[in-house]
Coordinates of C-alpha atoms in Angstrom, one line a residue:
X1 CA 0.2 -0.8 0.1
X2 CA 3.1 2.3 0.8
X3 CA 3.3 3.1 -3.2
X4 CA -0.5 4.5 -3.0
X5 CA -0.5 6.6 -0.1
X6 CA 2.5 8.5 -1.1
X7 CA 0.6 9.0 -3.9
X8 CA -2.4 10.7 -2.3
X9 CA -0.8 12.0 -0.2
X10 CA 1.5 14.2 -2.2
X11 CA -1.2 15.0 -4.7
X12 CA -4.1 15.2 -2.4
X13 CA -4.2 15.9 0.9
X14 CA -0.4 17.6 1.1
X15 CA -1.8 20.5 -1.7
X16 CA -4.9 20.5 0.7
X17 CA -3.3 24.0 2.5
X18 CA -4.0 25.5 -1.0
X19 CA -7.2 26.2 -0.2
X20 CA -6.6 28.6 2.3
X21 CA -6.7 31.1 -0.5
X22 CA -10.0 30.8 -0.6
X23 CA -10.0 33.4 2.7
X24 CA -6.6 35.8 1.8
X25 CA -6.0 38.2 -0.9
X26 CA -3.7 36.5 -2.4
X27 CA -1.3 37.3 -5.3
X28 CA 1.4 35.3 -6.5
X29 CA 4.4 38.3 -5.9
X30 CA 3.6 37.2 -1.8
X31 CA 2.6 33.6 -1.8
X32 CA 0.1 32.0 0.0
X33 CA 1.5 32.8 3.5
X34 CA 2.2 36.0 2.6
X35 CA -0.9 37.4 1.0
X36 CA -3.6 39.3 4.2
X37 CA -6.1 37.7 5.5
X38 CA -9.6 38.4 3.6
X39 CA -12.4 35.6 5.6
X40 CA -15.4 35.4 3.4
X41 CA -15.3 38.5 1.5
X42 CA -14.5 35.8 -2.2
X43 CA -17.2 33.9 -1.0
X44 CA -19.9 37.2 -0.3
X45 CA -18.3 38.0 -3.6
X46 CA -19.7 35.1 -5.3
X47 CA -23.0 34.8 -3.4
X48 CA -23.4 38.4 -4.2
X49 CA -23.1 38.3 -8.0
X50 CA -25.4 37.6 -10.6
X51 CA -23.3 34.7 -12.0
X52 CA -24.2 32.9 -8.4
X53 CA -28.1 32.2 -9.4
X54 CA -27.3 31.4 -12.6
X55 CA -23.7 29.3 -12.2
X56 CA -25.6 26.8 -9.0
X57 CA -29.0 25.9 -12.1
X58 CA -27.7 25.0 -14.9
X59 CA -24.7 22.9 -13.2
X60 CA -27.5 21.3 -11.6
X61 CA -30.5 20.0 -14.1
X62 CA -27.6 19.5 -16.3
X63 CA -25.9 17.0 -13.5
X64 CA -29.5 15.5 -12.2
X65 CA -30.3 15.6 -16.3
X66 CA -27.1 13.5 -16.1
X67 CA -27.0 11.4 -14.5
X68 CA -30.7 10.8 -14.1
X69 CA -30.5 9.5 -18.0
X70 CA -27.3 7.1 -17.9
X71 CA -27.0 6.2 -14.0
X72 CA -30.0 3.6 -15.3
X73 CA -29.3 3.2 -19.7
X74 CA -26.1 1.1 -18.6
X75 CA -27.8 -1.1 -15.5
X76 CA -30.7 -1.5 -18.4
X77 CA -27.6 -2.2 -21.0
X78 CA -26.6 -5.3 -18.7
X79 CA -29.4 -6.7 -17.7
X80 CA -29.8 -7.1 -21.8
X81 CA -26.2 -8.1 -22.5
X82 CA -26.4 -10.8 -20.3
X83 CA -29.7 -11.7 -21.9
X84 CA -28.0 -12.7 -25.4
X85 CA -26.9 -16.1 -25.8
X86 CA -24.8 -15.4 -29.8
X87 CA -21.5 -15.2 -28.6
X88 CA -20.5 -13.3 -32.2
X89 CA -22.4 -11.2 -31.8
X90 CA -22.4 -10.3 -28.1
X91 CA -19.3 -9.4 -28.7
X92 CA -19.9 -7.0 -31.7
X93 CA -22.8 -5.5 -29.5
X94 CA -19.9 -4.9 -26.4
X95 CA -17.1 -4.1 -29.0
X96 CA -18.9 -0.9 -30.3
X97 CA -20.8 -0.3 -26.8
X98 CA -17.1 0.3 -25.6
X99 CA -15.4 2.1 -28.4
X100 CA -17.1 6.0 -28.2
X101 CA -15.5 5.8 -24.4
X102 CA -11.8 5.6 -26.1
X103 CA -12.8 9.3 -28.1
X104 CA -11.5 11.2 -26.0
X105 CA -13.5 14.6 -25.6
X106 CA -11.3 17.6 -27.7
X107 CA -12.1 15.2 -30.9
X108 CA -15.8 14.9 -29.2
X109 CA -17.0 18.2 -29.2
X110 CA -15.3 19.1 -32.7
X111 CA -17.2 16.1 -33.9
X112 CA -20.8 17.2 -32.5
X113 CA -19.9 20.9 -33.7
X114 CA -19.0 19.7 -36.5
X115 CA -22.4 17.0 -37.4
X116 CA -24.4 20.1 -35.6
X117 CA -23.5 21.7 -38.0
X118 CA -27.2 24.1 -39.8
X119 CA -25.5 24.3 -43.3
X120 CA -23.0 21.5 -43.3
X121 CA -23.1 19.3 -40.5
X122 CA -24.4 15.5 -42.2
X123 CA -27.7 15.7 -39.9
X124 CA -28.5 19.5 -42.0
X125 CA -28.2 16.8 -44.9
X126 CA -29.6 14.5 -43.8
X127 CA -32.8 16.2 -42.5
X128 CA -32.0 18.7 -45.3
X129 CA -33.3 15.4 -47.7
X130 CA -36.7 14.6 -46.4
X131 CA -37.5 18.3 -47.3
X132 CA -36.6 20.0 -43.2
X133 CA -33.9 22.2 -42.1
X134 CA -32.1 22.0 -39.2
X135 CA -32.5 24.6 -36.3
X136 CA -28.9 25.9 -35.4
X137 CA -28.4 23.5 -32.2
X138 CA -25.6 24.9 -31.2
X139 CA -26.5 27.9 -30.8
X140 CA -29.4 27.6 -28.7
X141 CA -29.4 27.8 -24.5
X142 CA -32.7 24.7 -25.2
X143 CA -30.6 22.5 -26.7
X144 CA -27.9 22.7 -24.8
X145 CA -28.5 20.5 -22.5
X146 CA -30.1 17.4 -24.2
X147 CA -26.8 17.7 -27.1
X148 CA -24.2 17.1 -23.6
X149 CA -26.7 14.9 -22.2
X150 CA -27.7 13.0 -24.5
X151 CA -24.0 12.8 -26.7
X152 CA -22.1 11.9 -22.8
X153 CA -24.8 8.5 -23.1
X154 CA -23.2 8.0 -26.3
X155 CA -20.1 8.4 -25.6
X156 CA -20.1 6.7 -22.1
X157 CA -22.9 3.9 -21.2
X158 CA -21.6 0.7 -22.5
X159 CA -18.2 0.9 -20.7
X160 CA -20.0 2.5 -17.5
X161 CA -21.9 -1.5 -18.2
X162 CA -19.5 -3.1 -17.7
X163 CA -19.5 -3.3 -14.3
X164 CA -22.8 -4.9 -14.0
X165 CA -22.1 -7.3 -17.6
X166 CA -19.4 -8.5 -14.3
X167 CA -21.8 -8.1 -11.7
X168 CA -23.6 -10.5 -13.5
X169 CA -21.1 -12.8 -14.5
X170 CA -21.1 -14.0 -10.8
X171 CA -24.3 -14.9 -10.2
X172 CA -24.0 -19.1 -9.4
X173 CA -26.1 -21.0 -12.4
X174 CA -27.6 -22.9 -10.5
X175 CA -30.0 -20.1 -9.6
X176 CA -31.1 -20.1 -12.9
X177 CA -31.2 -23.8 -13.4
X178 CA -33.4 -23.5 -10.1
X179 CA -36.0 -21.3 -11.7
X180 CA -35.7 -23.0 -14.6
X181 CA -37.1 -26.0 -12.9
X182 CA -40.1 -24.4 -10.9
X183 CA -41.3 -22.2 -14.3
X184 CA -40.0 -19.4 -14.7
X185 CA -39.0 -17.7 -17.4
X186 CA -35.8 -15.0 -18.3
X187 CA -38.6 -11.8 -17.8
X188 CA -39.1 -13.4 -14.9
X189 CA -35.6 -14.3 -14.3
X190 CA -34.5 -10.7 -14.6
X191 CA -36.7 -9.4 -12.7
X192 CA -36.4 -12.1 -9.3
X193 CA -32.7 -12.5 -9.7
X194 CA -30.8 -10.3 -11.6
X195 CA -32.0 -7.1 -10.7
X196 CA -31.6 -7.7 -6.8
X197 CA -27.3 -9.0 -8.0
X198 CA -27.1 -5.3 -9.3
X199 CA -28.7 -4.2 -6.6
X200 CA -25.6 -3.0 -4.3
X201 CA -23.6 -2.1 -7.2
X202 CA -25.4 0.1 -8.7
X203 CA -26.6 1.9 -5.4
X204 CA -23.1 1.9 -4.6
X205 CA -22.3 4.2 -7.9
X206 CA -25.1 5.8 -7.1
X207 CA -24.8 7.6 -3.8
X208 CA -21.4 8.4 -5.1
X209 CA -22.4 9.6 -8.6
X210 CA -24.7 11.9 -5.7
X211 CA -22.0 13.2 -4.7
X212 CA -20.7 14.9 -7.7
X213 CA -23.6 16.6 -8.6
X214 CA -22.4 19.7 -8.5
X215 CA -19.5 18.8 -10.8
X216 CA -19.7 18.4 -14.3
X217 CA -16.7 18.2 -16.8
X218 CA -15.7 21.5 -17.9
X219 CA -13.8 19.9 -21.3
X220 CA -16.6 19.1 -23.0
X221 CA -18.8 22.0 -21.5
X222 CA -16.3 24.9 -22.7
X223 CA -15.2 22.7 -25.2
X224 CA -19.1 23.6 -26.8
X225 CA -19.9 26.4 -25.1
X226 CA -21.1 30.3 -27.8
X227 CA -22.1 33.3 -26.4
X228 CA -25.6 32.6 -28.2
X229 CA -25.6 29.2 -25.8
X230 CA -23.5 30.9 -22.3
X231 CA -26.8 30.9 -20.4
X232 CA -27.2 27.5 -20.8
X233 CA -23.7 27.0 -20.6
X234 CA -22.1 28.8 -18.2
X235 CA -21.5 26.0 -14.6
X236 CA -19.4 26.2 -12.4
X237 CA -16.0 24.7 -12.9
X238 CA -16.4 27.3 -16.7
X239 CA -16.9 30.2 -14.0
X240 CA -13.8 29.1 -11.7
X241 CA -11.7 28.4 -14.8
X242 CA -12.5 31.9 -16.0
X243 CA -12.9 33.8 -12.5
X244 CA -8.5 32.3 -11.8
X245 CA -7.8 31.9 -14.9
X246 CA -8.6 34.3 -17.4
X247 CA -9.3 37.0 -14.8
X248 CA -7.0 36.1 -12.8
X249 CA -8.7 36.4 -9.8
X250 CA -7.1 33.6 -7.5
X251 CA -8.8 33.8 -4.5
X252 CA -12.7 34.0 -5.9
X253 CA -11.8 31.2 -8.0
X254 CA -10.5 28.8 -5.4
X255 CA -13.5 30.4 -2.9
X256 CA -16.0 28.5 -5.4
X257 CA -13.6 25.5 -5.6
X258 CA -14.2 25.1 -2.0
X259 CA -17.6 25.7 -2.3
X260 CA -18.7 23.9 -5.0
X261 CA -16.7 20.8 -3.2
X262 CA -18.5 21.5 0.0
X263 CA -22.0 20.9 -1.3
X264 CA -20.8 18.0 -3.3
X265 CA -19.2 16.3 0.6
X266 CA -22.4 17.1 2.4
X267 CA -24.5 15.3 -0.8
X268 CA -22.4 12.3 -0.3
X269 CA -22.5 12.2 3.0
X270 CA -26.5 12.8 2.9
X271 CA -26.9 10.1 0.1
X272 CA -25.2 7.1 2.2
X273 CA -27.0 8.5 5.1
X274 CA -29.9 7.9 4.7
X275 CA -28.9 4.5 1.6
X276 CA -27.6 3.3 5.3
X277 CA -30.8 3.9 6.6
X278 CA -33.0 2.0 3.5
X279 CA -30.5 -0.8 3.2
X280 CA -27.5 -2.5 3.9
X281 CA -25.8 -0.8 1.4
X282 CA -23.3 2.1 2.5
X283 CA -20.0 3.6 1.9
X284 CA -19.5 2.8 5.7

């Protein structure tokens, strides 16, 4: 365990002392410890800014929408793959659904921008053949959450289903044999054997997902963001980037990031507590 402990100590726990800049008037010239104290100044600045409500709302909407779509789909896919008997088709199906996971975020964003272009995009061409005109979806604030979430589902659902497929592969075959002897069909076996087998794993994954509700992948949102859709694409992580690295307001960005992580921690503990009370599955 020593290598893992050293890595965590150096790259996870040691840098945490830098959180103190959220409470200081930090300047690189004076350093973290040399900068003067500011107290809760930057937290109040964020809470009173016009971007506070917008970034919180957009982050929650996109995050919960993503969980609602991408959490159950891998479970359903795991159940479906477990029912496939033709091994060649099963392997082809698994590989074809895993491959999008390995597309980099930059390439994925570029593909979406090219495909959804209202003038030269492949989707616009196909829609044009049917006599319709594709609107500028990348410039639509209402369309942005749907584009982000469903492209996430297409890219990662196959890969995320591996955990559930592995869980189902460890189910005792004698359970299926006994169910067959009792007259159970495939649907009965799925409901009474497969689903209960997946519940502990699914519960743990759900708890972990809820612990990152306020944290959405920065790269993809930022790459798909433009001035036309910013009212629905400006989230906490992109705002932190703009304040910290673009505007050099390091203390403000640190305060926003710390607030974001505290909310995530509270949600994680709350969902874990509820899960421990309602079932025997929890992180502790």
